[in-house]
mmCIF file of C-alpha atoms in Angstrom:
data_model
loop_
_atom_site.group_PDB
_atom_site.id
_atom_site.type_symbol
_atom_site.label_atom_id
_atom_site.label_comp_id
_atom_site.label_asym_id
_atom_site.label_seq_id
_atom_site.Cartn_x
_atom_site.Cartn_y
_atom_site.Cartn_z
ATOM 1 C CA MET A 1 50.259 21.757 123.076
ATOM 2 C CA PHE A 2 51.008 24.372 120.433
ATOM 3 C CA SER A 3 47.425 25.688 120.439
ATOM 4 C CA LEU A 4 47.600 26.015 124.203
ATOM 5 C CA LEU A 5 50.892 27.909 123.991
ATOM 6 C CA LEU A 6 49.406 30.149 121.298
ATOM 7 C CA HIS A 7 46.429 30.963 123.510
ATOM 8 C CA LEU A 8 48.669 31.662 126.514
ATOM 9 C CA ALA A 9 51.003 33.831 124.445
ATOM 10 C CA TRP A 10 48.171 36.042 123.198
ATOM 11 C CA ARG A 11 46.852 36.401 126.736
ATOM 12 C CA ASN A 12 50.306 37.287 128.070
ATOM 13 C CA VAL A 13 50.812 39.918 125.367
ATOM 14 C CA TRP A 14 47.863 41.884 126.758
ATOM 15 C CA ARG A 15 48.583 41.128 130.413
ATOM 16 C CA ASN A 16 50.276 44.511 130.589
ATOM 17 C CA ALA A 17 48.420 46.379 127.870
ATOM 18 C CA ARG A 18 50.130 49.717 128.488
ATOM 19 C CA ARG A 19 53.592 48.238 128.014
ATOM 20 C CA THR A 20 52.453 46.407 124.892
ATOM 21 C CA TRP A 21 50.992 49.573 123.363
ATOM 22 C CA VAL A 22 54.179 51.506 124.117
ATOM 23 C CA THR A 23 56.190 48.848 122.276
ATOM 24 C CA ILE A 24 53.750 48.744 119.361
ATOM 25 C CA SER A 25 53.767 52.550 119.119
ATOM 26 C CA ALA A 26 57.570 52.624 119.089
ATOM 27 C CA VAL A 27 57.761 50.039 116.301
ATOM 28 C CA VAL A 28 55.042 51.742 114.237
ATOM 29 C CA PHE A 29 56.642 55.160 114.658
ATOM 30 C CA ALA A 30 60.097 53.871 113.697
ATOM 31 C CA VAL A 31 58.804 52.074 110.608
ATOM 32 C CA LEU A 32 56.782 55.109 109.510
ATOM 33 C CA ILE A 33 59.760 57.456 109.907
ATOM 34 C CA ALA A 34 62.106 55.015 108.148
ATOM 35 C CA VAL A 35 59.768 54.398 105.202
ATOM 36 C CA VAL A 36 58.886 58.071 104.697
ATOM 37 C CA MET A 37 62.570 59.023 104.857
ATOM 38 C CA ARG A 38 63.550 56.295 102.381
ATOM 39 C CA SER A 39 60.641 57.261 100.137
ATOM 40 C CA LEU A 40 61.759 60.893 100.086
ATOM 41 C CA GLN A 41 65.370 59.870 99.425
ATOM 42 C CA GLY A 42 64.298 57.532 96.642
ATOM 43 C CA GLY A 43 62.108 60.193 95.056
ATOM 44 C CA THR A 44 64.983 62.697 95.194
ATOM 45 C CA TYR A 45 67.375 60.241 93.585
ATOM 46 C CA GLU A 46 64.903 59.355 90.848
ATOM 47 C CA ALA A 47 64.261 63.029 90.072
ATOM 48 C CA LEU A 48 68.010 63.727 89.830
ATOM 49 C CA GLN A 49 68.644 60.648 87.719
ATOM 50 C CA ARG A 50 65.706 61.218 85.375
ATOM 51 C CA GLU A 51 66.539 64.882 84.803
ATOM 52 C CA THR A 52 70.262 64.298 84.360
ATOM 53 C CA ILE A 53 69.622 61.479 81.904
ATOM 54 C CA SER A 54 67.250 63.667 79.891
ATOM 55 C CA MET A 55 69.863 66.431 79.782
ATOM 56 C CA VAL A 56 72.955 64.526 78.758
ATOM 57 C CA THR A 57 73.269 60.856 77.978
ATOM 58 C CA ALA A 58 69.854 59.248 77.438
ATOM 59 C CA GLU A 59 69.313 55.944 79.210
ATOM 60 C CA LEU A 60 72.116 54.178 77.323
ATOM 61 C CA GLN A 61 74.513 54.688 74.448
ATOM 62 C CA ILE A 62 76.013 52.366 71.874
ATOM 63 C CA GLN A 63 79.641 53.305 71.272
ATOM 64 C CA ASP A 64 82.875 51.977 69.926
ATOM 65 C CA GLU A 65 84.531 49.984 72.717
ATOM 66 C CA ALA A 66 87.414 52.503 72.832
ATOM 67 C CA TYR A 67 85.254 55.632 72.811
ATOM 68 C CA LEU A 68 84.482 55.785 76.544
ATOM 69 C CA ASP A 69 88.170 56.000 77.500
ATOM 70 C CA ASP A 70 89.184 58.057 74.475
ATOM 71 C CA PRO A 71 86.171 60.073 73.267
ATOM 72 C CA GLY A 72 86.555 61.660 69.872
ATOM 73 C CA LEU A 73 86.041 61.277 66.149
ATOM 74 C CA ALA A 74 88.820 58.680 65.969
ATOM 75 C CA HIS A 75 86.364 56.032 67.194
ATOM 76 C CA PRO A 76 83.166 56.403 65.161
ATOM 77 C CA ILE A 77 80.457 53.827 64.591
ATOM 78 C CA TRP A 78 78.717 53.215 61.262
ATOM 79 C CA ALA A 79 75.122 52.585 60.324
ATOM 80 C CA ASP A 80 75.733 49.038 59.044
ATOM 81 C CA GLN A 81 77.252 47.984 62.381
ATOM 82 C CA VAL A 82 73.970 48.190 64.319
ATOM 83 C CA SER A 83 71.222 45.905 63.103
ATOM 84 C CA ALA A 84 67.531 46.459 63.718
ATOM 85 C CA ALA A 85 67.378 43.121 65.552
ATOM 86 C CA ALA A 86 69.773 44.432 68.215
ATOM 87 C CA LEU A 87 67.250 47.155 69.066
ATOM 88 C CA ASP A 88 64.138 44.999 68.831
ATOM 89 C CA ASP A 89 63.172 45.293 72.491
ATOM 90 C CA PRO A 90 59.771 46.480 73.795
ATOM 91 C CA ARG A 91 61.545 48.379 76.592
ATOM 92 C CA ILE A 92 63.278 50.650 74.044
ATOM 93 C CA ARG A 93 61.519 53.929 73.309
ATOM 94 C CA PHE A 94 63.789 55.334 70.596
ATOM 95 C CA ALA A 95 67.241 54.827 69.104
ATOM 96 C CA GLU A 96 68.974 57.524 67.101
ATOM 97 C CA TRP A 97 72.415 58.589 65.911
ATOM 98 C CA ARG A 98 74.311 61.409 67.572
ATOM 99 C CA ILE A 99 77.515 63.193 66.638
ATOM 100 C CA GLU A 100 79.492 64.994 69.332
ATOM 101 C CA GLY A 101 82.519 67.089 68.476
ATOM 102 C CA PHE A 102 84.212 70.416 69.067
ATOM 103 C CA GLY A 103 84.874 73.403 66.904
ATOM 104 C CA LEU A 104 85.418 77.127 66.646
ATOM 105 C CA VAL A 105 82.270 79.233 66.372
ATOM 106 C CA SER A 106 82.236 82.914 65.541
ATOM 107 C CA SER A 107 80.129 85.912 64.695
ATOM 108 C CA GLU A 108 81.262 89.020 62.835
ATOM 109 C CA GLU A 109 83.265 90.313 65.809
ATOM 110 C CA HIS A 110 83.733 87.483 68.332
ATOM 111 C CA SER A 111 84.699 83.806 68.387
ATOM 112 C CA ALA A 112 84.716 81.001 70.951
ATOM 113 C CA ALA A 113 85.290 77.269 71.302
ATOM 114 C CA ALA A 114 82.135 75.193 71.569
ATOM 115 C CA GLN A 115 80.827 71.670 71.726
ATOM 116 C CA ILE A 116 78.886 70.755 68.592
ATOM 117 C CA LEU A 117 75.972 68.389 69.078
ATOM 118 C CA GLY A 118 74.298 66.829 66.043
ATOM 119 C CA ILE A 119 70.968 65.240 66.982
ATOM 120 C CA GLY A 120 67.835 63.890 65.362
ATOM 121 C CA PRO A 121 64.138 64.609 65.990
ATOM 122 C CA ALA A 122 63.688 61.943 68.677
ATOM 123 C CA GLN A 123 66.491 63.436 70.785
ATOM 124 C CA LYS A 124 64.948 66.874 70.369
ATOM 125 C CA ASP A 125 61.949 65.634 72.312
ATOM 126 C CA HIS A 126 64.131 63.764 74.825
ATOM 127 C CA LEU A 127 66.579 66.518 75.800
ATOM 128 C CA SER A 128 64.986 68.484 78.629
ATOM 129 C CA PHE A 129 66.583 71.806 77.652
ATOM 130 C CA PHE A 130 65.434 71.363 74.034
ATOM 131 C CA ARG A 131 61.750 70.675 74.571
ATOM 132 C CA GLY A 132 59.460 73.132 72.886
ATOM 133 C CA VAL A 133 61.443 73.329 69.660
ATOM 134 C CA ASP A 134 58.983 72.541 66.900
ATOM 135 C CA GLU A 135 61.314 71.130 64.262
ATOM 136 C CA MET A 136 64.984 70.444 63.664
ATOM 137 C CA GLN A 137 65.660 72.249 60.385
ATOM 138 C CA PRO A 138 68.887 71.849 58.377
ATOM 139 C CA GLY A 139 71.055 74.931 58.188
ATOM 140 C CA ARG A 140 69.886 76.233 61.554
ATOM 141 C CA ALA A 141 71.598 76.121 64.944
ATOM 142 C CA TRP A 142 70.477 76.480 68.549
ATOM 143 C CA ILE A 143 73.151 77.910 70.812
ATOM 144 C CA GLY A 144 73.624 78.287 74.556
ATOM 145 C CA SER A 145 72.246 81.495 76.014
ATOM 146 C CA ALA A 146 75.622 82.562 77.460
ATOM 147 C CA LEU A 147 77.367 81.772 74.165
ATOM 148 C CA ALA A 148 74.840 83.905 72.281
ATOM 149 C CA GLU A 149 75.514 86.762 74.669
ATOM 150 C CA ASN A 150 79.300 86.415 74.334
ATOM 151 C CA LEU A 151 79.102 86.340 70.539
ATOM 152 C CA ALA A 152 76.493 89.128 70.456
ATOM 153 C CA LEU A 153 74.152 86.967 68.409
ATOM 154 C CA SER A 154 70.384 87.022 68.228
ATOM 155 C CA ILE A 155 67.813 84.941 66.363
ATOM 156 C CA GLY A 156 68.323 85.122 62.611
ATOM 157 C CA ASP A 157 72.019 86.067 62.775
ATOM 158 C CA SER A 158 74.706 83.987 61.088
ATOM 159 C CA LEU A 159 76.976 81.658 63.031
ATOM 160 C CA VAL A 160 80.195 80.404 61.427
ATOM 161 C CA VAL A 161 81.395 76.974 62.558
ATOM 162 C CA ILE A 162 84.835 75.569 61.752
ATOM 163 C CA THR A 163 85.783 72.024 62.795
ATOM 164 C CA GLN A 164 88.368 69.330 62.300
ATOM 165 C CA GLY A 165 86.397 66.280 61.316
ATOM 166 C CA TYR A 166 86.947 62.594 60.738
ATOM 167 C CA GLN A 167 90.460 61.722 59.535
ATOM 168 C CA ASN A 168 91.493 65.369 60.043
ATOM 169 C CA MET A 169 89.213 66.666 57.319
ATOM 170 C CA MET A 170 88.353 70.337 57.804
ATOM 171 C CA GLY A 171 84.739 71.403 57.945
ATOM 172 C CA ALA A 172 83.179 74.851 57.717
ATOM 173 C CA GLU A 173 79.530 75.833 57.623
ATOM 174 C CA ILE A 174 77.370 78.898 58.198
ATOM 175 C CA PHE A 175 74.215 78.427 60.233
ATOM 176 C CA ALA A 176 71.318 80.724 60.999
ATOM 177 C CA VAL A 177 70.691 81.075 64.712
ATOM 178 C CA ALA A 178 67.271 79.535 65.319
ATOM 179 C CA GLY A 179 67.152 80.168 69.050
ATOM 180 C CA THR A 180 68.949 80.008 72.359
ATOM 181 C CA ILE A 181 68.836 77.187 74.914
ATOM 182 C CA THR A 182 69.348 77.219 78.660
ATOM 183 C CA THR A 183 70.537 74.012 80.290
ATOM 184 C CA GLY A 184 70.914 75.384 83.811
ATOM 185 C CA SER A 185 74.676 74.865 83.668
ATOM 186 C CA THR A 186 76.675 78.049 83.068
ATOM 187 C CA GLU A 187 79.540 76.061 81.556
ATOM 188 C CA ALA A 188 77.273 74.292 79.083
ATOM 189 C CA ASP A 189 75.385 77.470 78.178
ATOM 190 C CA ARG A 190 78.705 79.148 77.431
ATOM 191 C CA GLY A 191 79.839 76.575 74.880
ATOM 192 C CA LEU A 192 77.032 74.495 73.342
ATOM 193 C CA VAL A 193 75.784 74.463 69.769
ATOM 194 C CA VAL A 194 73.042 72.052 68.665
ATOM 195 C CA ILE A 195 72.460 71.316 64.976
ATOM 196 C CA ALA A 196 70.619 68.718 62.941
ATOM 197 C CA TYR A 197 72.309 65.338 62.540
ATOM 198 C CA GLU A 198 72.476 65.721 58.753
ATOM 199 C CA ASP A 199 74.396 68.998 59.120
ATOM 200 C CA ALA A 200 76.783 67.360 61.596
ATOM 201 C CA GLU A 201 77.500 64.580 59.079
ATOM 202 C CA ASP A 202 78.712 67.176 56.570
ATOM 203 C CA LEU A 203 80.497 69.283 59.160
ATOM 204 C CA PHE A 204 82.529 66.397 60.595
ATOM 205 C CA ALA A 205 82.800 64.325 57.387
ATOM 206 C CA LEU A 206 81.030 61.413 59.071
ATOM 207 C CA TRP A 207 78.603 60.464 56.294
ATOM 208 C CA GLY A 208 76.682 57.376 57.375
ATOM 209 C CA GLY A 209 78.353 57.373 60.768
ATOM 210 C CA ALA A 210 78.239 58.918 64.229
ATOM 211 C CA THR A 211 80.161 59.031 67.460
ATOM 212 C CA MET A 212 77.395 57.132 69.232
ATOM 213 C CA MET A 213 73.831 55.896 69.078
ATOM 214 C CA VAL A 214 71.660 57.113 71.935
ATOM 215 C CA VAL A 215 68.912 54.770 73.105
ATOM 216 C CA GLY A 216 65.977 55.815 75.253
ATOM 217 C CA THR A 217 64.059 53.328 77.379
ATOM 218 C CA LYS A 218 60.550 53.568 78.755
ATOM 219 C CA ASP A 219 61.902 53.271 82.321
ATOM 220 C CA PHE A 220 65.425 54.410 83.157
ATOM 221 C CA HIS A 221 65.640 51.672 85.814
ATOM 222 C CA ASP A 222 65.749 49.148 82.933
ATOM 223 C CA ALA A 223 68.838 50.766 81.390
ATOM 224 C CA ALA A 224 71.358 48.273 82.818
ATOM 225 C CA SER A 225 69.445 45.168 81.706
ATOM 226 C CA VAL A 226 68.673 46.634 78.278
ATOM 227 C CA ALA A 227 72.333 47.585 77.793
ATOM 228 C CA GLU A 228 73.374 44.064 78.725
ATOM 229 C CA ASP A 229 70.959 42.550 76.191
ATOM 230 C CA VAL A 230 71.993 44.982 73.443
ATOM 231 C CA SER A 231 75.696 44.315 74.122
ATOM 232 C CA ALA A 232 75.036 40.587 73.865
ATOM 233 C CA SER A 233 73.366 41.076 70.477
ATOM 234 C CA LEU A 234 76.385 43.143 69.331
ATOM 235 C CA GLU A 235 78.880 40.479 70.415
ATOM 236 C CA GLY A 236 81.559 39.942 67.807
ATOM 237 C CA SER A 237 81.699 43.599 66.799
ATOM 238 C CA ASN A 238 83.722 46.423 68.322
ATOM 239 C CA LEU A 239 80.565 48.034 69.720
ATOM 240 C CA VAL A 240 79.270 48.018 73.275
ATOM 241 C CA ALA A 241 76.204 49.457 75.012
ATOM 242 C CA HIS A 242 76.802 51.504 78.159
ATOM 243 C CA PRO A 243 73.975 52.323 80.614
ATOM 244 C CA TRP A 244 73.728 55.826 82.034
ATOM 245 C CA ALA A 245 75.279 54.752 85.359
ATOM 246 C CA ARG A 246 78.515 53.839 83.566
ATOM 247 C CA LEU A 247 78.451 56.992 81.468
ATOM 248 C CA MET A 248 77.958 59.173 84.561
ATOM 249 C CA PRO A 249 79.713 57.328 87.422
ATOM 250 C CA GLU A 250 80.052 60.512 89.466
ATOM 251 C CA LEU A 251 76.250 60.812 89.728
ATOM 252 C CA GLU A 252 75.929 57.181 90.793
ATOM 253 C CA GLN A 253 78.712 57.574 93.369
ATOM 254 C CA MET A 254 77.139 60.733 94.785
ATOM 255 C CA ILE A 255 73.810 58.946 95.194
ATOM 256 C CA GLN A 256 75.467 55.906 96.798
ATOM 257 C CA MET A 257 77.304 58.088 99.322
ATOM 258 C CA ASP A 258 74.144 59.967 100.255
ATOM 259 C CA ASP A 259 72.183 56.719 100.408
ATOM 260 C CA ALA A 260 74.782 55.243 102.790
ATOM 261 C CA SER A 261 74.118 58.037 105.282
ATOM 262 C CA GLY A 262 70.401 57.285 105.086
ATOM 263 C CA VAL A 263 71.021 53.584 105.682
ATOM 264 C CA ILE A 264 73.172 54.359 108.749
ATOM 265 C CA PHE A 265 70.396 56.533 110.195
ATOM 266 C CA LEU A 266 67.868 53.788 109.433
ATOM 267 C CA VAL A 267 69.969 51.148 111.211
ATOM 268 C CA PHE A 268 70.431 53.294 114.328
ATOM 269 C CA LEU A 269 66.729 54.128 114.479
ATOM 270 C CA LEU A 270 65.632 50.507 114.136
ATOM 271 C CA MET A 271 68.252 49.317 116.625
ATOM 272 C CA LEU A 272 66.962 51.806 119.216
ATOM 273 C CA VAL A 273 63.452 50.447 118.751
ATOM 274 C CA GLY A 274 64.902 46.928 118.852
ATOM 275 C CA PHE A 275 66.227 47.671 122.347
ATOM 276 C CA GLU A 276 62.728 48.765 123.334
ATOM 277 C CA VAL A 277 61.355 45.437 122.092
ATOM 278 C CA LEU A 278 64.147 43.640 123.980
ATOM 279 C CA ASN A 279 63.322 45.568 127.146
ATOM 280 C CA THR A 280 59.639 44.664 126.906
ATOM 281 C CA THR A 281 60.376 40.976 126.321
ATOM 282 C CA LEU A 282 63.012 40.806 129.048
ATOM 283 C CA MET A 283 60.759 42.531 131.583
ATOM 284 C CA SER A 284 57.928 40.145 130.791
ATOM 285 C CA VAL A 285 60.269 37.245 131.613
ATOM 286 C CA MET A 286 61.729 38.763 134.795
ATOM 287 C CA GLU A 287 58.374 39.668 136.323
ATOM 288 C CA ARG A 288 57.142 36.104 135.792
ATOM 289 C CA THR A 289 60.140 34.330 137.287
ATOM 290 C CA LYS A 290 58.122 32.616 140.026
ATOM 291 C CA GLU A 291 55.369 31.754 137.537
ATOM 292 C CA PHE A 292 57.894 30.042 135.260
ATOM 293 C CA GLY A 293 59.339 28.206 138.268
ATOM 294 C CA VAL A 294 55.905 26.846 139.190
ATOM 295 C CA ILE A 295 55.182 25.845 135.589
ATOM 296 C CA GLN A 296 58.485 23.969 135.362
ATOM 297 C CA ALA A 297 57.831 22.331 138.717
ATOM 298 C CA VAL A 298 54.596 20.788 137.436
ATOM 299 C CA GLY A 299 56.412 19.331 134.429
ATOM 300 C CA LEU A 300 56.556 21.898 131.617
ATOM 301 C CA ARG A 301 59.977 21.876 129.976
ATOM 302 C CA PRO A 302 62.082 25.046 129.393
ATOM 303 C CA PHE A 303 61.783 24.373 125.669
ATOM 304 C CA HIS A 304 58.044 24.985 125.798
ATOM 305 C CA LEU A 305 58.541 28.157 127.823
ATOM 306 C CA ALA A 306 61.014 29.382 125.197
ATOM 307 C CA ILE A 307 58.388 28.775 122.501
ATOM 308 C CA LEU A 308 55.882 30.715 124.615
ATOM 309 C CA ILE A 309 58.198 33.731 124.927
ATOM 310 C CA ALA A 310 59.019 33.572 121.222
ATOM 311 C CA LEU A 311 55.329 33.513 120.323
ATOM 312 C CA GLU A 312 54.683 36.541 122.520
ATOM 313 C CA LEU A 313 57.461 38.476 120.773
ATOM 314 C CA LEU A 314 56.277 37.355 117.352
ATOM 315 C CA MET A 315 52.741 38.490 118.096
ATOM 316 C CA ARG A 316 53.939 41.935 119.224
ATOM 317 C CA LEU A 317 56.012 42.323 116.074
ATOM 318 C CA LEU A 318 53.267 41.137 113.728
ATOM 319 C CA VAL A 319 50.640 43.401 115.307
ATOM 320 C CA SER A 320 53.070 46.353 115.153
ATOM 321 C CA LEU A 321 54.081 45.771 111.531
ATOM 322 C CA ALA A 322 50.480 45.105 110.434
ATOM 323 C CA LEU A 323 49.398 48.397 112.012
ATOM 324 C CA ALA A 324 52.377 50.167 110.411
ATOM 325 C CA MET A 325 51.489 48.802 106.965
ATOM 326 C CA ALA A 326 47.843 49.794 107.438
ATOM 327 C CA LEU A 327 49.004 53.367 108.017
ATOM 328 C CA LEU A 328 51.724 53.309 105.356
ATOM 329 C CA ILE A 329 49.564 52.344 102.382
ATOM 330 C CA PRO A 330 47.318 55.460 102.433
ATOM 331 C CA LEU A 331 50.210 57.659 103.610
ATOM 332 C CA LEU A 332 52.467 56.684 100.707
ATOM 333 C CA TRP A 333 49.584 57.060 98.262
ATOM 334 C CA VAL A 334 48.953 60.609 99.461
ATOM 335 C CA LEU A 335 52.649 61.535 99.513
ATOM 336 C CA SER A 336 53.342 60.080 96.061
ATOM 337 C CA ASN A 337 50.536 62.225 94.617
ATOM 338 C CA THR A 338 51.655 65.355 96.452
ATOM 339 C CA PRO A 339 54.932 66.592 94.944
ATOM 340 C CA ILE A 340 57.127 68.845 97.060
ATOM 341 C CA PRO A 341 58.286 72.069 95.368
ATOM 342 C CA ILE A 342 62.017 72.645 95.762
ATOM 343 C CA PRO A 343 62.927 75.831 97.680
ATOM 344 C CA PRO A 344 64.637 78.525 95.571
ATOM 345 C CA GLU A 345 67.906 78.194 97.533
ATOM 346 C CA LEU A 346 68.166 74.448 96.842
ATOM 347 C CA LEU A 347 66.990 74.987 93.268
ATOM 348 C CA GLU A 348 69.972 77.270 92.651
ATOM 349 C CA VAL A 349 72.322 74.569 93.956
ATOM 350 C CA TYR A 350 70.819 72.002 91.570
ATOM 351 C CA GLN A 351 71.007 74.434 88.658
ATOM 352 C CA SER A 352 74.682 75.121 89.377
ATOM 353 C CA PHE A 353 75.234 71.436 88.535
ATOM 354 C CA GLY A 354 73.075 71.754 85.426
ATOM 355 C CA ILE A 355 70.139 69.898 86.952
ATOM 356 C CA GLN A 356 66.665 71.291 86.323
ATOM 357 C CA VAL A 357 64.398 69.815 89.004
ATOM 358 C CA SER A 358 61.441 71.880 90.151
ATOM 359 C CA GLU A 359 59.708 69.336 92.388
ATOM 360 C CA ILE A 360 60.306 66.027 94.129
ATOM 361 C CA ARG A 361 57.844 63.181 94.388
ATOM 362 C CA PHE A 362 57.946 60.463 97.022
ATOM 363 C CA SER A 363 59.003 57.093 95.651
ATOM 364 C CA VAL A 364 56.658 54.106 96.004
ATOM 365 C CA ARG A 365 59.060 51.426 94.784
ATOM 366 C CA SER A 366 58.761 48.187 96.740
ATOM 367 C CA SER A 367 62.255 48.510 98.253
ATOM 368 C CA VAL A 368 61.165 51.730 99.988
ATOM 369 C CA TRP A 369 58.951 49.867 102.442
ATOM 370 C CA THR A 370 60.096 46.238 102.288
ATOM 371 C CA ILE A 371 63.642 46.950 103.524
ATOM 372 C CA PRO A 372 62.616 48.889 106.698
ATOM 373 C CA VAL A 373 59.814 46.426 107.506
ATOM 374 C CA VAL A 374 62.006 43.346 107.047
ATOM 375 C CA ALA A 375 64.894 44.986 108.924
ATOM 376 C CA MET A 376 62.613 45.825 111.862
ATOM 377 C CA PHE A 377 61.288 42.263 111.894
ATOM 378 C CA VAL A 378 64.788 40.736 111.880
ATOM 379 C CA ILE A 379 66.086 43.096 114.596
ATOM 380 C CA GLY A 380 63.009 42.285 116.661
ATOM 381 C CA LEU A 381 63.626 38.551 116.305
ATOM 382 C CA PHE A 382 67.201 38.960 117.548
ATOM 383 C CA SER A 383 65.846 40.541 120.733
ATOM 384 C CA ILE A 384 64.459 37.142 121.764
ATOM 385 C CA ILE A 385 67.945 35.745 122.423
ATOM 386 C CA PRO A 386 68.707 37.354 125.848
ATOM 387 C CA PRO A 387 65.290 36.447 127.394
ATOM 388 C CA ILE A 388 65.570 32.831 126.242
ATOM 389 C CA VAL A 389 69.142 32.585 127.563
ATOM 390 C CA ARG A 390 67.930 33.907 130.928
ATOM 391 C CA LEU A 391 65.056 31.438 130.870
ATOM 392 C CA TYR A 392 67.357 28.446 130.330
ATOM 393 C CA ARG A 393 69.632 29.650 133.136
ATOM 394 C CA LEU A 394 66.708 29.883 135.508
ATOM 395 C CA ASN A 395 67.282 27.982 138.771
ATOM 396 C CA LEU A 396 64.087 26.228 139.769
ATOM 397 C CA ILE A 397 64.616 26.601 143.543
ATOM 398 C CA ASP A 398 65.482 30.305 143.292
ATOM 399 C CA ALA A 399 62.516 30.895 141.001
ATOM 400 C CA LEU A 400 60.074 29.299 143.492
ATOM 401 C CA ARG A 401 61.504 31.422 146.315
ATOM 402 C CA ASN A 402 61.220 34.612 144.275
#
C-alpha cells in the first residue's frame, strides 16, 4: 500500500507542474536569501569579534577572582599560582603575563595621565595595533599617536613615567620613545603607553607577578570551553579564567541584539513562504474533492488519503531543499573566498569604536545553513495540518456531488 501511495504522491506532485515549480522556486529563493543573509551577518560578527579580541583582551584571561569587579594592582596574580599543567591544552596558542596600570607620563613641557601596558613578545604579535614591531626592548616605550602629539614627542625622545605600584610603592622610570601606535580609537591613542613586561615589573613593583595572564587560542570560538577547562584546573586557588565574552559583555550584547533582528526577518520570510506551501497543498486538496470522495467510496480510508497528502508535501519540500542546497554549496564557497571591502563611511564608524576591520568575509559555519534549512522544513511540515483537517471533515455525499 505504501509503495502505491508513494507512486501516486509523486504523480500528483507533477499533476500541476507550474504550481509545483512556483512553490519550489519560492522555497529555494527564501532559503538562499536567508542563508546568504545569515552568512553575511555571521562573517560580520566574526570579523568584529576577532579584531576586538586581538586589540584588547586576547581570547581569555586568567585573573584573581576579585579583579574583574575591582580591577587594579590590589589583586595581582603570581607566577607560582599558575602551573604548566593548567595550560597544557592543544587549543592554546600562547600564554603570557601582562601588567595593566595607570600613571603620569610627561615630556620636558607637557604631562598627561595614561594607561601603562606591560606585555611580552607573544602579545606583541597578537595585538593588532602592535604588529610590525620587530622586538620588545627594555627601556623603550611605544605610545599612542595622539599622546605623542599632545606631549610633543617624537622617536628617540625621553618619556618620564611615574606610577603608584603594588602596596602603594612609588615607581619612576625614563623610557626612550621607540615609536607611536594607532589603535583606531581616539581615546586609546590619547592615553596608551606600551612597555616591556620586565620594565612594568620594576615600574609597578610587581616582581614575579602580574595583573593577569592573557591566553590566546587557535580559534576564538573555543575560548569559552578552554576557559572552563583552565578554571577547573585552577580550582582551589583564588584564580579564574574569563573568556573574551565575559570580559567584553557589551560586544556580546550588541551582537545578540543585532542577531535578534536578523532572526526576526528570517522567521517572517520563512513564514511567508510557508503560507505559499500551505496554499499549494490546500489547493491540491480542494481541487480533488470529488476524486477523494470517489476513492473513499470504493473503500480507501481517510487515513491513507492523509498519508498521500503528507507524502506530496514532503516530496515538494525535499525537492526544494535539495535544489537549494545544490545551489548553496558553490555559492557559499564563492562568497567565502570573495571578501567584501568595507565602505569608507562604515569604516570610520568602526574606527570610532576602536575596531580596525577592512573587509568582511562570509561565514561558512554549519549553523549558517542548517538553521534556515531546518526551519523551512519544520514550517513546511506545519502547513500540512489545515489540508488534513479539511480532508477528515470531508462529507462523502457532498464530495461525490461536487
